[in-house]
Coordinates of C-alpha atoms in Angstrom, one line a residue:
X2 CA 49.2 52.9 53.0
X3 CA 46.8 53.2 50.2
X4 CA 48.6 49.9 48.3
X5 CA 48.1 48.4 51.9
X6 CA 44.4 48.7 51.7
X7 CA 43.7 48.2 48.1
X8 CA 45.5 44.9 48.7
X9 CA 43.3 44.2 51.9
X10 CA 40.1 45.1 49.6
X11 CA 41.6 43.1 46.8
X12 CA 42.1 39.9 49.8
X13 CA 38.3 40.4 50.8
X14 CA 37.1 40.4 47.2
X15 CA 38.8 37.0 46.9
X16 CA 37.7 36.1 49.9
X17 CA 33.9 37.1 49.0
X18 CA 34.1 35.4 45.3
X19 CA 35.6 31.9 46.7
X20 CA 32.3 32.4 49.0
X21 CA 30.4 32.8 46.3
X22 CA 31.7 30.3 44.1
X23 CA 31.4 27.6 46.9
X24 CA 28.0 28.9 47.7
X25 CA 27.2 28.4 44.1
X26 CA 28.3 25.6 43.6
X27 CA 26.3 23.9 47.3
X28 CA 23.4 25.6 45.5
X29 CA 24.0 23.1 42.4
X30 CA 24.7 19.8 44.5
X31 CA 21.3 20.6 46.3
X32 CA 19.4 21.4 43.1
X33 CA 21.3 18.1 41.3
X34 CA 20.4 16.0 44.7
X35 CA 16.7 17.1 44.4
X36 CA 16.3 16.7 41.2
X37 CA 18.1 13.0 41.6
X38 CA 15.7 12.4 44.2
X39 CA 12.5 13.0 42.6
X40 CA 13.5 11.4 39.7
X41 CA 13.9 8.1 42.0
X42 CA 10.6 8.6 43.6
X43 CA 9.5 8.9 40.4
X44 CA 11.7 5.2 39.1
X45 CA 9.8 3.9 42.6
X46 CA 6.2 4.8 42.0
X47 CA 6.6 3.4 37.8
X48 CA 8.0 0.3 39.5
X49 CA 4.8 0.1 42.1
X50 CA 2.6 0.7 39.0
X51 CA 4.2 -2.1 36.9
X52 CA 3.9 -4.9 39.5
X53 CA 0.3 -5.9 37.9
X54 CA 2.3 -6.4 34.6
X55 CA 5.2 -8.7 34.3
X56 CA 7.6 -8.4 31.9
X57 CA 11.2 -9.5 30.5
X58 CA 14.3 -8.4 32.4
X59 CA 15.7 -5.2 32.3
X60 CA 19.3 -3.0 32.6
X61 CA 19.7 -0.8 35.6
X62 CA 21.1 2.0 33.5
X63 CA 20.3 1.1 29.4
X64 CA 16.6 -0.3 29.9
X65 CA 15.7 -2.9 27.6
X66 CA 17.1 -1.7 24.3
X67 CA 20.4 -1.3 22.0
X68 CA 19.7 -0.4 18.7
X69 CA 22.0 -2.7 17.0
X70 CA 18.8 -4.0 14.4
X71 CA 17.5 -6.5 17.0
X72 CA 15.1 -5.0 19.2
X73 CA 12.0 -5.6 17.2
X74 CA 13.3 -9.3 17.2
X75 CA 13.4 -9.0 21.0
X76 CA 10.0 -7.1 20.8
X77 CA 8.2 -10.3 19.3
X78 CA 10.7 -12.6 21.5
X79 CA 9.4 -11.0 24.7
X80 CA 5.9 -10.9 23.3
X81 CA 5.6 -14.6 23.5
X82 CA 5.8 -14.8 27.0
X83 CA 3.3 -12.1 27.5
X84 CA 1.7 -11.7 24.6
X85 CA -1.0 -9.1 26.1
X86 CA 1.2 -6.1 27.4
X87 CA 4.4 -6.0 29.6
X88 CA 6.7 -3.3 30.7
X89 CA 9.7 -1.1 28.5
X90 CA 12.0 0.6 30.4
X91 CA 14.0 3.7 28.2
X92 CA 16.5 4.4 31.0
X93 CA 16.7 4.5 34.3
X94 CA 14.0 7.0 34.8
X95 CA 11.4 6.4 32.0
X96 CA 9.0 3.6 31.1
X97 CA 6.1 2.8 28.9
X98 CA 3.4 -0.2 29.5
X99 CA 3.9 -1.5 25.9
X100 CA 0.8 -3.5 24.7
X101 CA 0.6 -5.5 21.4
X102 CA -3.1 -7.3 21.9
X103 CA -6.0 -5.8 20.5
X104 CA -7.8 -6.2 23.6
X105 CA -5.5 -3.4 25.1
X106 CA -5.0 -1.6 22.0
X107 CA -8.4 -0.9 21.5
X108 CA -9.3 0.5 24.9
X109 CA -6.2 3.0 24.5
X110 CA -7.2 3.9 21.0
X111 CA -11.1 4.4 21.0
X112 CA -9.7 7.8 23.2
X113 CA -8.1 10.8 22.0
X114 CA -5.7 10.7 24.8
X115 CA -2.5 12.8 24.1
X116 CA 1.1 11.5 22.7
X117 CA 3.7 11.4 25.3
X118 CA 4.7 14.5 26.6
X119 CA 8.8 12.8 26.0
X120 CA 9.5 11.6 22.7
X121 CA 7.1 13.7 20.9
X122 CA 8.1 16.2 23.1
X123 CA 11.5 16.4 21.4
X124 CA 9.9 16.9 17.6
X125 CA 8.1 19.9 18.6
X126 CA 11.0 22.2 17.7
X127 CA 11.4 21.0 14.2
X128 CA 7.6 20.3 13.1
X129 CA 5.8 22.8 15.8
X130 CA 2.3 22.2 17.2
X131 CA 0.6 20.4 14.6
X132 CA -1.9 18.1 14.2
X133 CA 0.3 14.9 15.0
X134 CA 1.8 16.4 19.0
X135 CA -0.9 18.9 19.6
X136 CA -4.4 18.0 21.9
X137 CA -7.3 19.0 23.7
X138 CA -9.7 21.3 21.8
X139 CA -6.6 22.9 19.5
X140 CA -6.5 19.2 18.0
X141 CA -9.9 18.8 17.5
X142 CA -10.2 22.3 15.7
X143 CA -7.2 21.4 13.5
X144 CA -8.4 17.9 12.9
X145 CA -11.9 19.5 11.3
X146 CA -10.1 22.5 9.3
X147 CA -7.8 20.1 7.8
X148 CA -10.2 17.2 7.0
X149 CA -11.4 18.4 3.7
X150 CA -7.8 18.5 2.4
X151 CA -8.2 14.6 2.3
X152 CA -11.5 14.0 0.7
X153 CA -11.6 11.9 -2.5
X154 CA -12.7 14.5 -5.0
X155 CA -9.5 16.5 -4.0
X156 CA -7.2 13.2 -4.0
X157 CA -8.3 12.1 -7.6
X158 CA -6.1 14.7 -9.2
X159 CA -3.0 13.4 -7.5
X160 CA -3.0 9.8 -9.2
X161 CA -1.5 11.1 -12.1
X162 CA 1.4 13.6 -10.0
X163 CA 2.1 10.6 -8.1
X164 CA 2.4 8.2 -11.1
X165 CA 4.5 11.4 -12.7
X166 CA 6.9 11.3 -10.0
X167 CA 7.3 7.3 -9.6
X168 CA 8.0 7.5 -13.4
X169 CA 11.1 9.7 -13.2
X170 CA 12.6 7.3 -10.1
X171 CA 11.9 4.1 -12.3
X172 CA 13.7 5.9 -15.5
X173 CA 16.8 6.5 -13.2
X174 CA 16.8 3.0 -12.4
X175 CA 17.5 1.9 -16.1
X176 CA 21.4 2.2 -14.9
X177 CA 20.8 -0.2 -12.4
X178 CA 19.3 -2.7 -14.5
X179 CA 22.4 -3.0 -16.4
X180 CA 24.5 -3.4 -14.2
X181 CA 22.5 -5.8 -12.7
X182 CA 24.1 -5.2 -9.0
X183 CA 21.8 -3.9 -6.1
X184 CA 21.2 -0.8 -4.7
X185 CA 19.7 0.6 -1.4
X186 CA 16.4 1.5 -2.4
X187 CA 15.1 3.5 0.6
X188 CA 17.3 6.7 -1.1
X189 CA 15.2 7.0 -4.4
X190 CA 11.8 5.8 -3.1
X191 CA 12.4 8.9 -0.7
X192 CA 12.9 10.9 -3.3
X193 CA 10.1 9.9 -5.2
X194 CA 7.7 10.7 -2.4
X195 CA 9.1 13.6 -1.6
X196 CA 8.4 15.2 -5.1
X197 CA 4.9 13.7 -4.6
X198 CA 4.0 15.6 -2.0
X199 CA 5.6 18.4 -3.5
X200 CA 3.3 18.3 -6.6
X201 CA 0.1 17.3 -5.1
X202 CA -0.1 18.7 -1.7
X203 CA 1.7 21.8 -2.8
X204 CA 1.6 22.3 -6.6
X205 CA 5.8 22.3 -6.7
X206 CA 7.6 21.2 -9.5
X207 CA 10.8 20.2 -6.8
X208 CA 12.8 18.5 -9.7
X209 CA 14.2 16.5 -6.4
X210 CA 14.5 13.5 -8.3
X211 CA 16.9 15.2 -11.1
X212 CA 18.8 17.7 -9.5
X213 CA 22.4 16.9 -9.1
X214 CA 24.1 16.0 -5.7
X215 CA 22.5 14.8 -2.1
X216 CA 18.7 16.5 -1.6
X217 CA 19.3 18.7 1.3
X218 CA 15.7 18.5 2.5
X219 CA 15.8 14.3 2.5
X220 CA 19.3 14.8 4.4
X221 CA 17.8 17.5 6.8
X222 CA 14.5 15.0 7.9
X223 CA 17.2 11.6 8.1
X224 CA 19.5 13.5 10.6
X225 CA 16.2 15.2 12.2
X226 CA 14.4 11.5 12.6
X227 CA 18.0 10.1 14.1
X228 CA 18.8 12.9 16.5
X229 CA 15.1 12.6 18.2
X230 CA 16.0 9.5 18.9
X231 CA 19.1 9.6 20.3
X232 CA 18.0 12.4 22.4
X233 CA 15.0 10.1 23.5
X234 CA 17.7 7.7 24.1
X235 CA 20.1 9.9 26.1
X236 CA 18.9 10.5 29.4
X237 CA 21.0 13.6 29.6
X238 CA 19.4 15.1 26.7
X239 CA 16.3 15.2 28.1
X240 CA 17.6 18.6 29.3
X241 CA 17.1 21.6 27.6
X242 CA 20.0 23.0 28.5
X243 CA 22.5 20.1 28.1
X244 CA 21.0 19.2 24.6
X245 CA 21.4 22.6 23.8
X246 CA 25.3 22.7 24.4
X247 CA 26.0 19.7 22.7
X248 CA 27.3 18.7 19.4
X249 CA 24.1 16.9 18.8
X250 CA 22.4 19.5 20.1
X251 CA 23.9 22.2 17.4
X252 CA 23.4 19.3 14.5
X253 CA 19.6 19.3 15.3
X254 CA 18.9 23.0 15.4
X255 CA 21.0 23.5 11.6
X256 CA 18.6 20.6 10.6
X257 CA 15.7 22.1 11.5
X258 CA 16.8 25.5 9.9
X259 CA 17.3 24.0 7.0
X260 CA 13.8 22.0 7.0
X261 CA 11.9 25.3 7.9
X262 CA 13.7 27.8 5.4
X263 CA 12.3 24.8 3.2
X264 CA 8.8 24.7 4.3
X265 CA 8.6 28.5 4.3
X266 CA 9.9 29.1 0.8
X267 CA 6.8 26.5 -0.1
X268 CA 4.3 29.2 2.1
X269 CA 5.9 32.3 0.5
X270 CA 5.6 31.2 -3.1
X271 CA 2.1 30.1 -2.6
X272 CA 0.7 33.4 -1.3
X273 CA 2.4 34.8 -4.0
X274 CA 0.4 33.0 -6.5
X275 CA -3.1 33.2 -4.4
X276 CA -2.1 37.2 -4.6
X277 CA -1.3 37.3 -8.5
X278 CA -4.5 34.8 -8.3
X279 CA -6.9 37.1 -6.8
X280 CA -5.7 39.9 -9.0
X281 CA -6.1 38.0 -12.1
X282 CA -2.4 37.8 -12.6
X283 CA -2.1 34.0 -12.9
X284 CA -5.2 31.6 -14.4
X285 CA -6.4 29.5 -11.6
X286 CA -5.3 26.2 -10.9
X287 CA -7.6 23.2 -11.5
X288 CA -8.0 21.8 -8.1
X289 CA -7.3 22.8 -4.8
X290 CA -4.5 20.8 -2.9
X291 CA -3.5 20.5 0.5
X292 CA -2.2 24.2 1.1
X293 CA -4.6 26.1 -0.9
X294 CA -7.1 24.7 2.0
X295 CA -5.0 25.0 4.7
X296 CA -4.6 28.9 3.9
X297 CA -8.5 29.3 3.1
X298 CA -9.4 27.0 6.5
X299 CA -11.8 28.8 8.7
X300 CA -13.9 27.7 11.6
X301 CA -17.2 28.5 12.9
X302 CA -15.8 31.9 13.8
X303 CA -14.2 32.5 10.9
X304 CA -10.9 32.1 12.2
X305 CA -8.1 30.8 10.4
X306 CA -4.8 29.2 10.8
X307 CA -2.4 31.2 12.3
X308 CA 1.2 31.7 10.6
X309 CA 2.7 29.7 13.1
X310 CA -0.2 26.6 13.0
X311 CA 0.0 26.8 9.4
X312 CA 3.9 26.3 9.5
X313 CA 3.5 23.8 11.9
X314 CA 0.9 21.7 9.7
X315 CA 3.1 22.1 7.0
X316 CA 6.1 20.6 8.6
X317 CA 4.1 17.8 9.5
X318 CA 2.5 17.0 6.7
X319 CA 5.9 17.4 4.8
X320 CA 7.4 14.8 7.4
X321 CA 4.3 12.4 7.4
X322 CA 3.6 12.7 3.9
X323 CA 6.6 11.5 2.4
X324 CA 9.3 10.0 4.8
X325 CA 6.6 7.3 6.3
X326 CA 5.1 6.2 2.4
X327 CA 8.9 6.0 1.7
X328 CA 9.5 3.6 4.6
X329 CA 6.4 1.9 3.6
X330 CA 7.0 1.3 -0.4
X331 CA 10.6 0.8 0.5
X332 CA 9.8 -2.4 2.5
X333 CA 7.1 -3.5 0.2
X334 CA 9.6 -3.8 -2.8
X335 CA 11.5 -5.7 -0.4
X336 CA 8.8 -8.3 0.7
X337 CA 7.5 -8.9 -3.3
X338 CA 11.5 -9.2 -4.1
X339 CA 11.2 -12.2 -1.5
X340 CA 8.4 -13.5 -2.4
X341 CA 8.4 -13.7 -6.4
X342 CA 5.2 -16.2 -6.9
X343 CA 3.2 -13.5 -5.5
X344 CA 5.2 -10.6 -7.1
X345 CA 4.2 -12.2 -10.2
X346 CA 0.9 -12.3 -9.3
X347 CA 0.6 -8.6 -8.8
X348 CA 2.2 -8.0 -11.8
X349 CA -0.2 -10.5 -14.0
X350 CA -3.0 -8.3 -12.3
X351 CA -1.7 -4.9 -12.8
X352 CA -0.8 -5.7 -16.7
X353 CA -4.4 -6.8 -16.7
X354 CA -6.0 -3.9 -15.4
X355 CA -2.8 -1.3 -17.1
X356 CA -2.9 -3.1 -20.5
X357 CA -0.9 -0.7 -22.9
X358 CA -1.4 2.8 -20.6
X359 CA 2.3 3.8 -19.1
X360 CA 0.1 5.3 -15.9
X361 CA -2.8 4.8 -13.6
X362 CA -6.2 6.5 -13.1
X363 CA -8.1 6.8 -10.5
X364 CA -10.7 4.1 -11.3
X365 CA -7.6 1.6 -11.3
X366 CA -6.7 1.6 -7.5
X367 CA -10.0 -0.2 -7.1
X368 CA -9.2 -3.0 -9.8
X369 CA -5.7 -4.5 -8.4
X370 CA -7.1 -6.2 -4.9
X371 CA -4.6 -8.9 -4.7
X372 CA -1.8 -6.5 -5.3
X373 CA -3.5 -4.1 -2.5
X374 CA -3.8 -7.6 -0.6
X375 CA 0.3 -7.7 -0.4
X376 CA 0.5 -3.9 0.1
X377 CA -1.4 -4.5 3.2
X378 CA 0.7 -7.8 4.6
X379 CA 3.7 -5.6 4.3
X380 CA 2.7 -3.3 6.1
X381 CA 1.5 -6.1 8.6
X382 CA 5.2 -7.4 8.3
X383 CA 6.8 -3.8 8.3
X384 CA 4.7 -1.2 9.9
X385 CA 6.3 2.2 8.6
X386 CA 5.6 3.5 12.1
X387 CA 6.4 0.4 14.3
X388 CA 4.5 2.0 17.8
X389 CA 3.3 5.2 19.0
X390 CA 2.9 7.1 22.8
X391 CA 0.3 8.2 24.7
X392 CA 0.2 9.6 28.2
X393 CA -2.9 9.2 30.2
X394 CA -5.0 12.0 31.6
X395 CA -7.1 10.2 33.4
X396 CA -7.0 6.3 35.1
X397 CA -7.2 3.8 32.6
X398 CA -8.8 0.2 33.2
X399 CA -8.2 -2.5 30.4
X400 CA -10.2 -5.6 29.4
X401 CA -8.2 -7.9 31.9
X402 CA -9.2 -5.5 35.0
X403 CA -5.3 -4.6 35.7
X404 CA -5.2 -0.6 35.8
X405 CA -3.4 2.5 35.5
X406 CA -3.0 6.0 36.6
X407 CA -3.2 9.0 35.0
X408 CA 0.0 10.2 34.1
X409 CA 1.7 7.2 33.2
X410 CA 2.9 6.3 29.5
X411 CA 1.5 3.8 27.7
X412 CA 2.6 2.7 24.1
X413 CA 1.1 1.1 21.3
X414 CA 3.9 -1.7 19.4
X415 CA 2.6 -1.8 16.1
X416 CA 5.3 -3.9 15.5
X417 CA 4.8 -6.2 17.9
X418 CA 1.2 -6.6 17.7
X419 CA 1.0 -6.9 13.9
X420 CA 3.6 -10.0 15.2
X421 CA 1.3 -11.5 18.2
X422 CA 1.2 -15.7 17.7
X423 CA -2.2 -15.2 19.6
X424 CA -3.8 -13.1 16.7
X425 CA -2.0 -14.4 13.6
X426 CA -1.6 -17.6 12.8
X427 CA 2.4 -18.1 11.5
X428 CA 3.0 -14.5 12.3
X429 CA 6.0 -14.4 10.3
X430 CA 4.8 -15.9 7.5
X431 CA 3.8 -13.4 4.4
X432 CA 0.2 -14.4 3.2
X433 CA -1.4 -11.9 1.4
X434 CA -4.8 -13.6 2.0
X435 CA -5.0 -13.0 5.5
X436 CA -7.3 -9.7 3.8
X437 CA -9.8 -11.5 2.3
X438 CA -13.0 -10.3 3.5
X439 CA -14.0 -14.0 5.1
X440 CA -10.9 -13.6 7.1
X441 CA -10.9 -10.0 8.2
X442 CA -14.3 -10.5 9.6
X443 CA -12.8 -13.2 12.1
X444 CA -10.5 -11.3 13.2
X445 CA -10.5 -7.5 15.5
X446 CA -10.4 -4.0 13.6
X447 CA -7.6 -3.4 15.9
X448 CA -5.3 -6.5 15.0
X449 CA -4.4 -4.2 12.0
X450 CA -3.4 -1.0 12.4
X451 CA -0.8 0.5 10.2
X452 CA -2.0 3.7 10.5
X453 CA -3.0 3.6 14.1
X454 CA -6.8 3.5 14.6
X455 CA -9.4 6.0 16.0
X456 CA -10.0 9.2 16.6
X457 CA -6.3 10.1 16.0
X458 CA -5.9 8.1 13.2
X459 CA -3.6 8.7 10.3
X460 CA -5.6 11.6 8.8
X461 CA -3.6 10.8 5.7
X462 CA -3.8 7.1 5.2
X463 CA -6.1 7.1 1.9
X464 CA -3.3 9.2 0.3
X465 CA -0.1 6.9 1.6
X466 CA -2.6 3.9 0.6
X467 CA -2.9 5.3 -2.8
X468 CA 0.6 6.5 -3.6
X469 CA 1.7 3.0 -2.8
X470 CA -0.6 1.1 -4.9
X471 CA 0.5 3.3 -7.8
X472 CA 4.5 3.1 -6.8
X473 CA 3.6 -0.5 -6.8
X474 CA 2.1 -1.0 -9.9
X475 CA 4.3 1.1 -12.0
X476 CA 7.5 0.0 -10.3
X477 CA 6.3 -4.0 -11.4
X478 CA 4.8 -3.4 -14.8
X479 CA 8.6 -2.2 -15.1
X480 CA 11.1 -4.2 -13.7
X481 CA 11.5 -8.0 -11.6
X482 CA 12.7 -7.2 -7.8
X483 CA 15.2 -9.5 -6.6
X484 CA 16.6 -10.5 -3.4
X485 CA 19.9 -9.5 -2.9
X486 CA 21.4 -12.7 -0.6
X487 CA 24.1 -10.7 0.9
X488 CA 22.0 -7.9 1.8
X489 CA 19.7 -8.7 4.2
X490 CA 18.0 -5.6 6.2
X491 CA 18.1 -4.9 10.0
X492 CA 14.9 -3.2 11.4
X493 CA 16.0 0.0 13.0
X494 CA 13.0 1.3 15.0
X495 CA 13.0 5.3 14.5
X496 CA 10.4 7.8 14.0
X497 CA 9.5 5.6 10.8
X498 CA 10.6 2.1 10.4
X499 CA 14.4 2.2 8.6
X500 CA 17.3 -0.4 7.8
X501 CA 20.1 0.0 9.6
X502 CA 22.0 -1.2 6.8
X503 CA 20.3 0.1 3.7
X504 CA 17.3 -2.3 1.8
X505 CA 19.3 -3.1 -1.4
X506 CA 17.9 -5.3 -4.2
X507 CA 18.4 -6.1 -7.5
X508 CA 16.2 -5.3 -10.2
X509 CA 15.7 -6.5 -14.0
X510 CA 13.4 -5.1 -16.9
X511 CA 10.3 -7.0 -17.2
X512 CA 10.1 -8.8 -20.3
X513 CA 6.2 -7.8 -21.0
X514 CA 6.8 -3.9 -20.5
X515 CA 10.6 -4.8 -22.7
X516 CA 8.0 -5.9 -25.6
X517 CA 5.8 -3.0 -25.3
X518 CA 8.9 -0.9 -26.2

């Protein structure tokens, strides 16, 4: 009798789970049916939105891109039919209003309106709340503690560090100008910037450049860059929880492990030596750098960073600070590779103003303006950030009357708008004197935005400007870039602009700095 009823109560536990699990699983096909059918209403009101602004034709499911190194191409392409603004579609469920005319660009620019709450979304966990994702009045506050870390008198000491640091890459490059085959340059110039920041933003000797084997912090922000991306890309992954269970998912939270264990070690060591510092232990540096005013930042209130903001605008800064000048010098060596009449210019220039010295000073960033001139059409050519995000608070209204509401995305191709046939005349074409102060006047400040424009601007663009003028100059008083013919980069649009397939070139020793010797 009693194996009678424990089998009947073991029937009606059965019974009651496959309930439960059917209930369950009802539960789920509503939640996945309402969650479909928002995101639908949501596809239908974009769609309603975008009928003022017509645009190229799109995939149901992929949207308009496939990161095979020609979406830039299609970018400019598309931006020759409607060479103002015209829809993007990332997906089924998510699209921008991408505009590449200054017209546009300007009205969304002159605002401090927020970066999209969706790609940027997605960097948050590795670089926290900093200066580049946060808004409101916790940006503004940041933006004013963290503006005297870029003023010239505390920028003039890092010349020299940054000179330092180019010196060591271009010494390891003697093995590759005797062999005389190419290389992918993007790998060392990383390197090279990296240990910049190092030493002037943090005082750190990294010794990045010379240590043996694969930099794990370089590895750590190139897998970082690439997994936001594909999670951007993935519409799946916009879930927490399905990006959390898979493999990319596990790749990107090791990454960011490893990027914060290195950011905190720079922290740690630095209140160290503001401790020893304060107690006389240590003699006291000669200038103050980037961290030393981040830690001693206080507002009206007397209220500092917190542990987890100064983190934050350490990662950042970290990220900004050397992977974008990377991108940047990276594809400036390849531009003055192809186009050796003016890489000889720079170079007749830069021995001029250089003469015997092995380094620059400050004074000397002023003295090479046709060499800055070529910088600057690279970065036309080559934006290291190709576009940037906002989402709209409030209705905007651009210069054509067309409209849109708050809420909706709109992005900013850098790319394409440093492209637009309507602005430049032979867009494609690399002309250095396009920045002579007769033309710039003719044309808008916002034709020309490499480091966006605004009051969000690139807080750090004086530094990048300045690192590359002296990567530039060193790197030419030192070798001949060449063109490597059977290397010839695709664009890969990522957090920064990369190659899909490296940026290799050749290099030779310049026969001026082989005389000096």
């Amino acid at each position: 009798m009693e194996l009678y009823e424990h089998g009947q109560n073991l029937k009606h536990l059965y019974v009651d789970s496959v309930h439960l699990y059917y209930l369950a699983a009802l539960l789920a096909l509503v939640f996945v049916c309402f969650k479909f059918a928002k995101l639908m209403i949501s596809r239908a009101q974009q769609i309603k939105v975008l009928e003022a602004f017509p645009g190229p034709p799109t995939h149901w499911l992929f949207g308009h891109f496939k990161q095979d190194g020609t979406d830039l191409d299609k970018v400019v392409k598309w931006g020759e039919k409607y060479p103002q603004v015209f829809p993007m579609w990332f997906g089924p469920f998510t699209s921008f209003l991408n505009i590449h005319h200054p017209s546009y660009v300007k009205t969304i620019l002159a605002t401090t309106e927020p970066k999209d709450d969706i790609a940027y979304r997605f960097l948050i966990p590795w670089i926290g709340n900093g200066l580049l994702v946060s808004q409101g009045q916790k940006w503004f506050r940041h933006r004013r503690l963290l503006t005297p870390g870029f003023h010239y008198d505390v920028l003039k000491p890092y010349v020299k560090l940054i000179a330092d640091s180019t010196k060591t890459m271009l010494d390891k490059w003697e093995t590759h100008a005797k062999t005389e085959k190419s290389f992918d340059v993007f790998g060392s110039v990383s390197l090279m910037t990296l240990d910049s920041i190092m030493k002037c933003a943090f005082s750190c000797n990294s010794n990045c450049q010379t240590e043996s084997g694969t930099n794990a912090y370089i590895k750590a922000v190139y897998d970082l860059c690439t997994l936001v991306n594909t999670r951007f890309r993935i519409f799946p992954y916009h879930s927490e929880i399905l990006f959390h269970l898979s493999p990319h998912g596990y790749q990107f939270r090791k990454a960011c492990q490893l990027a914060h264990r290195h950011t905190e070690e720079v922290i740690k060591k630095r209140k160290e030596a503001l401790k020893n510092q304060k107690e006389d232990l240590i003699p006291k540096k000669r200038y103050l750098d980037f961290l030393d005013i981040l830690l001693c930042a206080s507002d009206e209130n007397q209220q500092g960073l917190s542990d987890e903001d100064l983190r934050a605008e350490v990662d950042t800064f970290m990220f900004e600070g050397h992977d974008t000048t990377a991108s940047g010098i990276s594809w400036i060596f390849y531009t003055l590779a192809c186009h050796s009449e003016h890489q000889q210019k720079c170079r007749e220039e830069i021995l001029q103003v250089l003469g015997d010295k092995d380094t620059m000073d400050w004074e000397d960033l002023a003295k090479i303006p046709y060499t800055s001139m070529c910088i600057k059409e690279s970065l036309r050519l080559y934006p290291p950030v190709p576009g940037i995000s906002r989402k709209l608070t409030k209705p905007m209204m651009f210069s054509d009357g067309r409209s849109v509401p708050a809420g909706f995305l709109v992005s900013v191709s850098i790319f394409g708008l440093h492209r637009n046939a309507t602005v430049w005349e032979n867009p494609n074409m690399f002309d250095p004197l396009r920045y002579l102060p007769e033309n710039t006047a003719k044309r808008s400040p916002h034709a020309f935005v490499p480091f966006s424009a605004g009051p969000r601007n690139c807080i750090g663009q004086t530094f990048a400007m300045n690192e590359m003028k002296v990567a530039v100059a060193l790197t030419l008083r030192r070798y001949e870039l060449i063109k490597d013919p059977y290397h010839t980069p695709k664009m890969l649009p990522r957090l920064v602009l990369r190659s899909l397939n490296g940026i290799y070139l050749k290099i030779r020793p310049n026969f001026f700095f082989l005389l000096a010797c």
